[in-house]
XYZ file of C-alpha atoms in Angstrom:
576
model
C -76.650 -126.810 -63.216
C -79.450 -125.842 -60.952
C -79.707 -124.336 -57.554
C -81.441 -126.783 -55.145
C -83.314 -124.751 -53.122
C -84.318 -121.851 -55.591
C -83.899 -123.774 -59.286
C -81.978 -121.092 -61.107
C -79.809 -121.958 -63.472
C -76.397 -121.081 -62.354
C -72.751 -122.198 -63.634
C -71.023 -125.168 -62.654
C -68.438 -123.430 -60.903
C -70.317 -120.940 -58.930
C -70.067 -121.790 -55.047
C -73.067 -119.417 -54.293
C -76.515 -118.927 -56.010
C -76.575 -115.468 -56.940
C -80.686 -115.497 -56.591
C -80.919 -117.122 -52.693
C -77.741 -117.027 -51.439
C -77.322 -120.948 -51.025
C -74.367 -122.582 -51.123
C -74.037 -124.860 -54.199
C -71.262 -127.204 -53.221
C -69.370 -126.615 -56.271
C -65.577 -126.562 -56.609
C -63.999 -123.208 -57.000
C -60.702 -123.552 -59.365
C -58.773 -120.390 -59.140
C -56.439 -119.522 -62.256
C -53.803 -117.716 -62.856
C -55.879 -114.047 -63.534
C -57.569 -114.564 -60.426
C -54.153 -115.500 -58.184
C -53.023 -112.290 -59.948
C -56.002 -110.385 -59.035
C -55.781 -111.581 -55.395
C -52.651 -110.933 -55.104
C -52.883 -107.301 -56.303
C -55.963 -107.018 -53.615
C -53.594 -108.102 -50.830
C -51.012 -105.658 -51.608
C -53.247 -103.118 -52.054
C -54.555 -103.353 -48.593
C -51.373 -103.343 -47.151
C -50.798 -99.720 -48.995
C -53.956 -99.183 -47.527
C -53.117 -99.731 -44.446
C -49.626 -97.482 -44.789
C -51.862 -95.085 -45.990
C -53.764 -94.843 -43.307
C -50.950 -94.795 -40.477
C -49.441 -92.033 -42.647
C -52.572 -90.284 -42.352
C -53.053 -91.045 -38.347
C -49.127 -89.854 -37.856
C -50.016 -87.005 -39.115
C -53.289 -86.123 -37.700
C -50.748 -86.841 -34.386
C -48.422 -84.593 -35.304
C -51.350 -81.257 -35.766
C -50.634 -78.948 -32.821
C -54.006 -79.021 -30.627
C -56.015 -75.816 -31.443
C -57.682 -73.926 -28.934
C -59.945 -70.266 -29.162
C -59.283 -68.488 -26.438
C -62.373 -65.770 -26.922
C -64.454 -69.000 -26.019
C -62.482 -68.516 -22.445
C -62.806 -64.736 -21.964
C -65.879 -63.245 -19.918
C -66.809 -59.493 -19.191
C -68.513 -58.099 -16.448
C -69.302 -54.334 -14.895
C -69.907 -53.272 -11.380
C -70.553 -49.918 -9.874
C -72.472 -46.438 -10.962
C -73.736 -45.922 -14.782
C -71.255 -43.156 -15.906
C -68.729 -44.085 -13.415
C -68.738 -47.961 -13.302
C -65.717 -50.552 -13.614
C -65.294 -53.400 -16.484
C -63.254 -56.466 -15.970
C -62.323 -58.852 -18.489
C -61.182 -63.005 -17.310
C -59.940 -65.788 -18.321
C -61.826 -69.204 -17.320
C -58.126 -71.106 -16.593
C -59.651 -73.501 -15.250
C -61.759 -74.794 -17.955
C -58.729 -73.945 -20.720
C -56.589 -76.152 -17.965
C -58.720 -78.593 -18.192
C -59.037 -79.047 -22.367
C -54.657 -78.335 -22.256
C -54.657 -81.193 -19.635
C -56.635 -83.742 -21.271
C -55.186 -82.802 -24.814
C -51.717 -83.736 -23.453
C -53.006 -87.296 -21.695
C -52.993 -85.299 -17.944
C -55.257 -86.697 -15.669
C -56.758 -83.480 -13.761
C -57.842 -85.930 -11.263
C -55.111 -87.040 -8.226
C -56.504 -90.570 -7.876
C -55.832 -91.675 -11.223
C -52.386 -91.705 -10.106
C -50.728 -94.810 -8.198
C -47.330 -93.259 -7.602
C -45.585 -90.741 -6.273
C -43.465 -91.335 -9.829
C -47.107 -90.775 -11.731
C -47.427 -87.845 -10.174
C -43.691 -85.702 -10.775
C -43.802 -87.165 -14.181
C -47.613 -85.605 -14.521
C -46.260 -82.340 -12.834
C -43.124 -82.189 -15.692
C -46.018 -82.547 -18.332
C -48.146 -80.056 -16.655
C -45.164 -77.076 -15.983
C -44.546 -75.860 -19.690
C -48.339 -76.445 -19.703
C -48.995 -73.401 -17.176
C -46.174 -71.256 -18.861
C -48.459 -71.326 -21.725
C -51.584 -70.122 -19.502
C -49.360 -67.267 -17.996
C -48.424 -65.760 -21.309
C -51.872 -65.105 -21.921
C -53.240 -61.343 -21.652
C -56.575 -59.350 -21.470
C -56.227 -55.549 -22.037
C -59.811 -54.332 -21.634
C -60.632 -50.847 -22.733
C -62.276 -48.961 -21.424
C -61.851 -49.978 -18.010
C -63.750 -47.389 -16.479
C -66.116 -44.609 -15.891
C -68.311 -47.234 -17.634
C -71.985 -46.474 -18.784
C -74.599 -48.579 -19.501
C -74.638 -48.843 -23.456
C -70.832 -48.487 -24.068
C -68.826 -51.207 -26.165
C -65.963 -53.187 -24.317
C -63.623 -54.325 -25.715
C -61.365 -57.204 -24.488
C -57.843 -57.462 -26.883
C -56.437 -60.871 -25.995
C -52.711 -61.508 -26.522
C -50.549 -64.394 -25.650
C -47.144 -66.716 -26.537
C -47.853 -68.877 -29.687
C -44.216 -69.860 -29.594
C -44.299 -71.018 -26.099
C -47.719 -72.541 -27.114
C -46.192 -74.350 -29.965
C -43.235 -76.234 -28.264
C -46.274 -78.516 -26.934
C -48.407 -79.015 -29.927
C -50.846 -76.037 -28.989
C -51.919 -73.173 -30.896
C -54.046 -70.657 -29.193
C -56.095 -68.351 -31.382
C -58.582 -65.477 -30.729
C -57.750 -61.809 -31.000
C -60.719 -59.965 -29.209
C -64.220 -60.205 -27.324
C -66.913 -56.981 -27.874
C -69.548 -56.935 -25.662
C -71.984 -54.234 -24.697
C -72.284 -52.468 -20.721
C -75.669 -53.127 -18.793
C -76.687 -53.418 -15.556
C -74.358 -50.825 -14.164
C -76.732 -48.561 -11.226
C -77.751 -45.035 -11.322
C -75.723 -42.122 -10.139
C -77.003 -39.513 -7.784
C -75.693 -35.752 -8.589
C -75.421 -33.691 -5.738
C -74.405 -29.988 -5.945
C -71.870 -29.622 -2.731
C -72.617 -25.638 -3.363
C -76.717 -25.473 -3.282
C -76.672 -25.658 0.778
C -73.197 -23.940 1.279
C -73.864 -20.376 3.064
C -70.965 -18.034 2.367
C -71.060 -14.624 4.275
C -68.664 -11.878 3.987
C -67.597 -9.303 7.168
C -65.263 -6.874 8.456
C -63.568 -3.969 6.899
C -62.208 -3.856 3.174
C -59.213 -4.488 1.927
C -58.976 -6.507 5.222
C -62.417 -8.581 4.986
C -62.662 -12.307 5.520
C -65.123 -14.920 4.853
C -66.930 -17.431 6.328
C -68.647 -20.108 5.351
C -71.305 -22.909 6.901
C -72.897 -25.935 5.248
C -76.163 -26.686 5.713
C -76.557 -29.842 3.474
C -78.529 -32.480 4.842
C -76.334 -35.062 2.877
C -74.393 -37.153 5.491
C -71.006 -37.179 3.447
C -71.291 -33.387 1.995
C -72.169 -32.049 5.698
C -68.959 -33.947 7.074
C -66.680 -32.524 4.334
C -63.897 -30.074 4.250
C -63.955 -27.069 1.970
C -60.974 -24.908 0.924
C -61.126 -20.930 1.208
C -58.639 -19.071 -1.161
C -58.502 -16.329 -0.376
C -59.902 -16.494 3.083
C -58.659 -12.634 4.212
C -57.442 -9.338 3.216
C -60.659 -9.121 0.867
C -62.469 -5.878 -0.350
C -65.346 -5.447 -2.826
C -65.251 -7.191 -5.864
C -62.657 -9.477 -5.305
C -63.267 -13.113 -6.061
C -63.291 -15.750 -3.885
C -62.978 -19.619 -4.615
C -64.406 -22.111 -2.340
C -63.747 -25.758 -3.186
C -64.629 -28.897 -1.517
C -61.879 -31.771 -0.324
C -64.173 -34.607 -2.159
C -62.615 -37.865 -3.710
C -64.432 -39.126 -6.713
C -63.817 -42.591 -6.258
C -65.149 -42.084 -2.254
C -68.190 -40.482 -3.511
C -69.062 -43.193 -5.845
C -68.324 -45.721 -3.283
C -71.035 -44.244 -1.775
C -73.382 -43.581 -4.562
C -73.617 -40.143 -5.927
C -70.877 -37.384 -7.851
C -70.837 -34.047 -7.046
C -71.549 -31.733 -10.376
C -68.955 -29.203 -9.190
C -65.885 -29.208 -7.032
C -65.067 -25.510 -6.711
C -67.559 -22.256 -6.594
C -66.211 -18.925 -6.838
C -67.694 -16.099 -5.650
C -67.913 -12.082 -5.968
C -67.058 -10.144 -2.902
C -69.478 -7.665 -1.606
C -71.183 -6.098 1.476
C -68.214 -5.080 3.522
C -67.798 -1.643 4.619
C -64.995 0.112 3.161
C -62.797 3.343 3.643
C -64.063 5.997 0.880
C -60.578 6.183 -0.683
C -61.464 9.442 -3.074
C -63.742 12.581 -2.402
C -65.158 12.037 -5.711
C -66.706 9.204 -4.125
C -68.406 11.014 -1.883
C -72.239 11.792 -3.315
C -73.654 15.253 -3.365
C -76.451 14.362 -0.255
C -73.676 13.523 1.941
C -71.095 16.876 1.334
C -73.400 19.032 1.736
C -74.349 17.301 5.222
C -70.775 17.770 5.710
C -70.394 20.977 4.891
C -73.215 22.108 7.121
C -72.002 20.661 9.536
C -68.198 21.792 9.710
C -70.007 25.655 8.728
C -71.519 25.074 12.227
C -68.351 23.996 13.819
C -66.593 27.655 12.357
C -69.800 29.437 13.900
C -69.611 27.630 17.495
C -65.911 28.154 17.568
C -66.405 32.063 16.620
C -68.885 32.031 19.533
C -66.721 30.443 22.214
C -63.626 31.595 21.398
C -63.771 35.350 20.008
C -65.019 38.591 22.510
C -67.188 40.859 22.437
C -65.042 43.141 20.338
C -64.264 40.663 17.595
C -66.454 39.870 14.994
C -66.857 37.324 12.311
C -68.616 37.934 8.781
C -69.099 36.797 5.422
C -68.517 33.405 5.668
C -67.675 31.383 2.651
C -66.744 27.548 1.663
C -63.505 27.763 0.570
C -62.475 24.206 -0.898
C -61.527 20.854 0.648
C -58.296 18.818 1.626
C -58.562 14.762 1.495
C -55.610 12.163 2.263
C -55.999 8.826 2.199
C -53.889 6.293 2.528
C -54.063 2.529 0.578
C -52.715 -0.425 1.342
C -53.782 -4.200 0.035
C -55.555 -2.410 -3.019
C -58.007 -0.769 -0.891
C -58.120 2.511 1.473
C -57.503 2.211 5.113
C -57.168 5.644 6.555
C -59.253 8.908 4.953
C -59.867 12.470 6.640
C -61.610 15.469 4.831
C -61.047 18.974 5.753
C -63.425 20.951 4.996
C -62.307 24.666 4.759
C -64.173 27.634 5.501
C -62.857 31.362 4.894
C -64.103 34.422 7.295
C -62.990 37.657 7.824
C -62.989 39.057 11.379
C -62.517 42.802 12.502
C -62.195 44.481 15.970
C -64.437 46.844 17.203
C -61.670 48.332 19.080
C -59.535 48.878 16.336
C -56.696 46.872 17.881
C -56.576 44.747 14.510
C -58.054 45.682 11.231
C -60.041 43.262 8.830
C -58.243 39.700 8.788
C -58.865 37.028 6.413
C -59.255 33.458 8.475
C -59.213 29.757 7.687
C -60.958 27.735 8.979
C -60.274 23.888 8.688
C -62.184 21.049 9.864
C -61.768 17.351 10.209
C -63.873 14.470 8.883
C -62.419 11.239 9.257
C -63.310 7.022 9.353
C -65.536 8.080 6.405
C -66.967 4.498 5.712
C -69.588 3.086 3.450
C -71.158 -0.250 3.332
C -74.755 -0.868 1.418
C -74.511 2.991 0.291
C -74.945 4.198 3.452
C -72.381 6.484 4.991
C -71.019 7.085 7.793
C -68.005 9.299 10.002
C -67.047 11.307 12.818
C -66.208 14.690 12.454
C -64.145 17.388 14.413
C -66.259 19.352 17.280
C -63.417 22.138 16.869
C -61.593 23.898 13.847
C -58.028 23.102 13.258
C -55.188 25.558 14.234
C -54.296 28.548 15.359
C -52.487 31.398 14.678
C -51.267 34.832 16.103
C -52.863 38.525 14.528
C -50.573 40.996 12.557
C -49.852 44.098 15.225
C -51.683 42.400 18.554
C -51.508 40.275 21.245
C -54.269 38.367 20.127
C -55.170 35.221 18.385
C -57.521 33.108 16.320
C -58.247 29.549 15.777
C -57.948 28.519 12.220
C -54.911 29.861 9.898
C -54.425 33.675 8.749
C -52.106 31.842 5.514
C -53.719 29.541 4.095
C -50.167 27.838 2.897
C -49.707 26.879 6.184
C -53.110 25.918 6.555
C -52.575 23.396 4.199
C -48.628 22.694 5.446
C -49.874 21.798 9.036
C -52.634 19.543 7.366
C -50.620 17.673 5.680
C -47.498 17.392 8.709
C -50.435 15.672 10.835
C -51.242 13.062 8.416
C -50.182 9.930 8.365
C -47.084 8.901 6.341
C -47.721 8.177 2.861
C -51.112 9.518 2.265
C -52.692 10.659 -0.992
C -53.844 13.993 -0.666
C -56.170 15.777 -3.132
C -57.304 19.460 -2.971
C -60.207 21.221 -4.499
C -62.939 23.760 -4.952
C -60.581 26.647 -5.089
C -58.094 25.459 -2.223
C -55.900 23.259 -4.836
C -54.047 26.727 -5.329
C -52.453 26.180 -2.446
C -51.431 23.112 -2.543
C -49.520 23.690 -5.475
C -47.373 26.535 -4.538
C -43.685 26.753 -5.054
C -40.933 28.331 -2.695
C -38.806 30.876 -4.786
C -35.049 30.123 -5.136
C -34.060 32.917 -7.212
C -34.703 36.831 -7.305
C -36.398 36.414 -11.344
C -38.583 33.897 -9.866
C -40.669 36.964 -8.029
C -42.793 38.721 -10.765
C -42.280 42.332 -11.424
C -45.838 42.974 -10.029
C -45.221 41.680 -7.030
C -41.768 42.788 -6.456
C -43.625 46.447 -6.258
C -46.367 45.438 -3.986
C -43.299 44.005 -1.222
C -41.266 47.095 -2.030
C -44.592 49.295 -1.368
C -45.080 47.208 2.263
C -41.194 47.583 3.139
C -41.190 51.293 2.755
C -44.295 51.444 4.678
C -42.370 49.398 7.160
C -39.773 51.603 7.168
C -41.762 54.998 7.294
C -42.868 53.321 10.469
C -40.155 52.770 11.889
C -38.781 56.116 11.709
C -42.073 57.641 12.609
C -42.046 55.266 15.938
C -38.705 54.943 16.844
C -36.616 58.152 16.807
C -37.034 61.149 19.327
C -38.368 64.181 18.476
C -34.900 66.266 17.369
C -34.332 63.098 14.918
C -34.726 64.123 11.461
C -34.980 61.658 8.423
C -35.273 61.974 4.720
C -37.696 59.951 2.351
C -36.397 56.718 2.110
C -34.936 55.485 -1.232
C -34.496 51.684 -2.453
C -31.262 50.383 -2.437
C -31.478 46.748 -3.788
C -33.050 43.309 -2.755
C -31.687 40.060 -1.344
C -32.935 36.813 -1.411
C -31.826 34.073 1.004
C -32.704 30.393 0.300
C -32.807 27.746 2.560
C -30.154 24.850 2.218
C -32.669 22.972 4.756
C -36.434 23.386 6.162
C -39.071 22.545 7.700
C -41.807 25.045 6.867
C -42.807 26.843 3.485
C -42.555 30.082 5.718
C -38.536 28.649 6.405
C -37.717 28.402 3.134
C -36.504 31.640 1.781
C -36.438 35.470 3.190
C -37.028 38.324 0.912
C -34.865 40.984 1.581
C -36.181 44.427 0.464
C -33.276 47.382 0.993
C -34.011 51.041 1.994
C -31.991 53.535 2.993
C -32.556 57.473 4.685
C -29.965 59.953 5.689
C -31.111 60.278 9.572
C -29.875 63.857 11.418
C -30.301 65.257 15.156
C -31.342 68.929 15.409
C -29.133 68.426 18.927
C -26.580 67.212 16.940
C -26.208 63.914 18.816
C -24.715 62.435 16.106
C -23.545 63.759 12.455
C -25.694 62.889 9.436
C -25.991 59.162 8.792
C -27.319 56.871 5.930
C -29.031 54.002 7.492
C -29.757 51.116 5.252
C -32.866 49.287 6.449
C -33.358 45.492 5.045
C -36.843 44.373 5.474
C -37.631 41.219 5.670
C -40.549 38.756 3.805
C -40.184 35.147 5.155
C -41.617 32.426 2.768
C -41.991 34.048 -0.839
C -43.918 31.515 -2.136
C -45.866 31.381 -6.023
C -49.469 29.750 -5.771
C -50.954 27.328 -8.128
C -52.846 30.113 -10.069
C -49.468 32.143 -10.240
C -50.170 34.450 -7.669
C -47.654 35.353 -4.968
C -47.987 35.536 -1.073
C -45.484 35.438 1.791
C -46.160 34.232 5.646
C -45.095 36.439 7.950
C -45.517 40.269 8.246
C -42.137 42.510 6.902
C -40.086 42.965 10.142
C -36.797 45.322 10.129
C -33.141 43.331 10.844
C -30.426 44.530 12.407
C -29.393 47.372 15.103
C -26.483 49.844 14.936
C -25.195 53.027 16.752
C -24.780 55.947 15.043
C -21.290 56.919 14.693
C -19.583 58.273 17.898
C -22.592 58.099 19.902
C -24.899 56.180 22.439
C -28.278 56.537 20.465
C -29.380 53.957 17.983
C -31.495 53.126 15.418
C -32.662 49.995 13.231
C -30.515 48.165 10.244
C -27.167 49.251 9.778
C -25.358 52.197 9.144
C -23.055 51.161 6.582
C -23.439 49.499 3.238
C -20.656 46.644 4.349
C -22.004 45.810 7.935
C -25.190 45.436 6.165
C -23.853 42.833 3.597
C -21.494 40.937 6.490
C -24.694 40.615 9.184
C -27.554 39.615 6.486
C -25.532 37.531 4.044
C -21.985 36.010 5.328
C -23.874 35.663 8.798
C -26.142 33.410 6.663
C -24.405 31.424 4.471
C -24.119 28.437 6.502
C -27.574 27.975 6.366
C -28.330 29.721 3.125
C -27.630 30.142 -0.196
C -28.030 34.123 -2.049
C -28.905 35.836 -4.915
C -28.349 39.865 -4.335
C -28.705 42.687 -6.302
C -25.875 44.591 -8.025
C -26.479 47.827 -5.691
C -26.237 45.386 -2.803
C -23.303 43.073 -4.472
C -21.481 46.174 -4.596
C -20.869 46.559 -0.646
C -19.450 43.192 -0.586
């Protein structure tokens, strides 16, 4: 058979000309093959169509996946090196894509009930909870500057998440600081006037700003310490300055705290070693001319002064807070004077004077000195006196009783000696030597005596030495009170009138203040005097000392012993 409207040959039983298309009017018998086929092509779209709700279930049941990073922004604000990074979450957006994942209408007029709307709200709640769980921990979060990485970790509830078909994914967002403005870096210290007064060690400070920056000019600083300074102590000055309150206002300071060295106040000279060469021999001129005025106001016509001589120095001082706040220097000077009228012969005088507020400040020096010497003190044999000191252990004793308490005192130039003597406590502490020098003095003192004292018809044989005595002090005041020397001589006195019978009188001289000097030498302070006053036996006349060996022992040592301890001699133990 042939198609009508094309003329291809085509089978009788096709319905359809496979050339054209046209229908061929034919009639289709279906056989058992095909019915079998068609059948199998029914059922398999039905499995098809399983298939494919299988397929769509699933796809249902996928939880709804969401990246947070696409959700997290960064940003910076403030001052490069000192700015502030923030890290967000765009909630409303991830609302939005949870809301319309879940069939919530984020817009109010899609609903037409007040039912709608709490059963939208039920939806929405867990919803939220999920939001909430999510974190941002951005580091670092500040003192940002322009070219540093942030770094935004993100963490959040996947469990929550999961109980309504979400899953939320993302760990972390890098991005990289800009924009951030420039800092201005002030020093607080480069206008800051610090000035240092008064005396050391009790100086102060003060200081004044003179920064024409508003917020440095209106700040505080802190002073530690503020007093009680001397040279080269350090002092810290720091300013009261907030970072974050500087930044708010645009700049940093580059240091907080300044410290700085002490110097330019005028201090005590604390040692005479301080003292340079220029300014002691100003000094010493100066006190030499003091000794010369004094010699001319003060001495007559009949007493003169000669050779002259620097004899050494006393300085105390006294420290306190690390520093020196009291100094006087005595400068001694040693003369000998003589009397024309032969009412005293040659005398060896000190003559002290006082320096004192002896202060330096930018190596200058300054002080007031004494416009008189120091002392005075009566002449061996006459009425008369002298300023200055005849000992010079008592010299240096009075010194140092007019000082202040607590005072270090240093001697030198030859006057140290002095300073360093000892009181002796026991008859071996007296040398041998000088033992025979008092002994020479006390029989001289005693040849006197009998040459002065008794009448004309008195008679008295050389004197002989008996023993010595030596009385110490328990207590006292003085070097000169600390000991007496007791030198024993005796002499068998007669009258030619035959006032009395022959007597032995024992006559103790006495040395007050046996002291040993620095260099080992000895000296005493007070001239050898005679103790004691008896009659001789059965008759009105008398005569120095004693005249027997156990009156002598009673009235110069058991008189004593309250007040003194003693070492004796065995001749003068034995009238005990």
């Amino acid at each position: 058979m042939f198609c009508r409207k094309c003329g291809t040959a085509i089978n009788e039983q096709t319905g359809i000309c496979p050339q054209c298309g046209e229908k061929t009017g034919a009639v289709v018998k279906e056989n058992k093959l095909q019915n079998l086929f068609k059948n199998k092509m029914i059922l398999g779209a039905a499995g098809a169509a399983a298939v494919l709700l299988v397929i769509a279930v699933i796809i249902w049941m996928q939880p709804h996946k969401i990246n947070l990073e696409e959700y997290v922004s960064i940003s910076c604000s403030g001052y490069d090196g000192y700015g502030t990074a923030y890290a967000s979450l765009d909630q409303e957006a991830l609302r939005q894509n949870l809301y319309e994942a879940k069939g919530i209408s984020y817009d109010i007029e899609d609903y037409k009930s007040q039912e709608q709307i709490e059963e939208a709200a039920k939806k929405a709640v867990p919803l939220e909870e999920c939001i909430a769980s999510i974190e941002l921990h951005i580091s670092p979060g500040a003192n940002i500057a322009n070219g540093d990485e942030l770094v935004v970790q993100i963490s959040y509830n996947n469990e929550l998440a999961k109980k309504q078909k979400i899953k939320f994914k993302g760990e972390e967002v890098k991005e990289t600081a800009e924009g951030l403005k420039p800092i201005i870096e002030i020093d607080p210290f480069a206008d800051l006037e610090v000035t240092f007064s008064g005396m050391a060690p009790y100086g102060y400070v003060d200081i004044q700003c003179n920064s024409n920056k508003e917020y440095i000019g209106k700040s505080s600083f802190n002073i530690n310490p503020r007093d009680g300074l001397k040279n080269g102590d350090t002092v810290t000055v720091s300013i009261a300055a907030d970072e974050e309150e500087t930044v708010s206002h645009g700049f940093v300071v580059t240091q907080k705290e300044q410290k700085y060295e002490v110097s330019g106040l005028e201090e005590m000279v604390g040692a005479y070693e301080d003292l340079p060469d220029d300014v002691l021999e100003k000094i010493r001129a100066e006190a030499e001319d003091v000794v010369y005025s004094t010699a001319g106001q003060r001495y007559d016509n009949n007493t003169l002064m000669k050779n002259l001589a620097y004899a050494g120095y006393i300085m105390n001082t006294q420290k306190d807070n690390g520093g020196c706040i009291y100094n006087e220097l005595y400068i001694i000077y040693k003369g000998e004077i003589s009397n024309s009228q032969e009412e005293f012969g040659p005398i060896t005088v000190y003559y002290p004077v006082s320096f004192y507020d002896i202060i330096t400040s930018g190596g200058e020096f300054q002080y007031t000195g004494s416009e008189q010497v120091m002392g005075s003190s009566s002449i061996p044999d006459s009425w008369m006196y002298t300023d200055g000191y005849i000992n010079p252990v008592t010299c240096y004793t009075d010194i140092m009783q007019y000082a202040v308490k607590n005072v270090d005192s240093e001697c030198g130039d030859g006057f140290e000696i002095y300073a360093a003597y000892e009181a002796v406590s026991r008859l071996g502490d007296i040398s041998p030597a000088y033992k025979d020098l008092l002994n020479e003095e006390a029989e001289n003192a005693v040849r006197d005596c009998i040459a002065n004292e008794y009448y004309n018809d008195f008679r008295a044989e050389e004197p002989e030495r008996v023993g010595e005595i030596l009385l110490t002090a328990k207590e006292a005041d003085s070097p000169s009170e600390e000991n007496k020397y007791i030198v024993v001589y005796s002499a068998v006195v007669s009258s030619d009138r035959k006032w009395f019978e022959p007597t032995k009188v024992y006559f103790p001289v006495e040395f007050d203040g046996v002291v040993k000097l620095g260099n080992g030498e000895y000296m005493t302070f007070e001239e050898p005097i005679i103790e004691g006053r008896s009659n001789f036996p059965e008759s009105i006349y008398t005569t120095r000392g004693y005249v027997d060996g156990s009156q002598l022992f009673d009235k110069v040592v058991n008189a004593n012993r309250a007040d003194f301890t003693y070492d004796v001699s065995e001749e003068i133990a034995a009238f005990e």
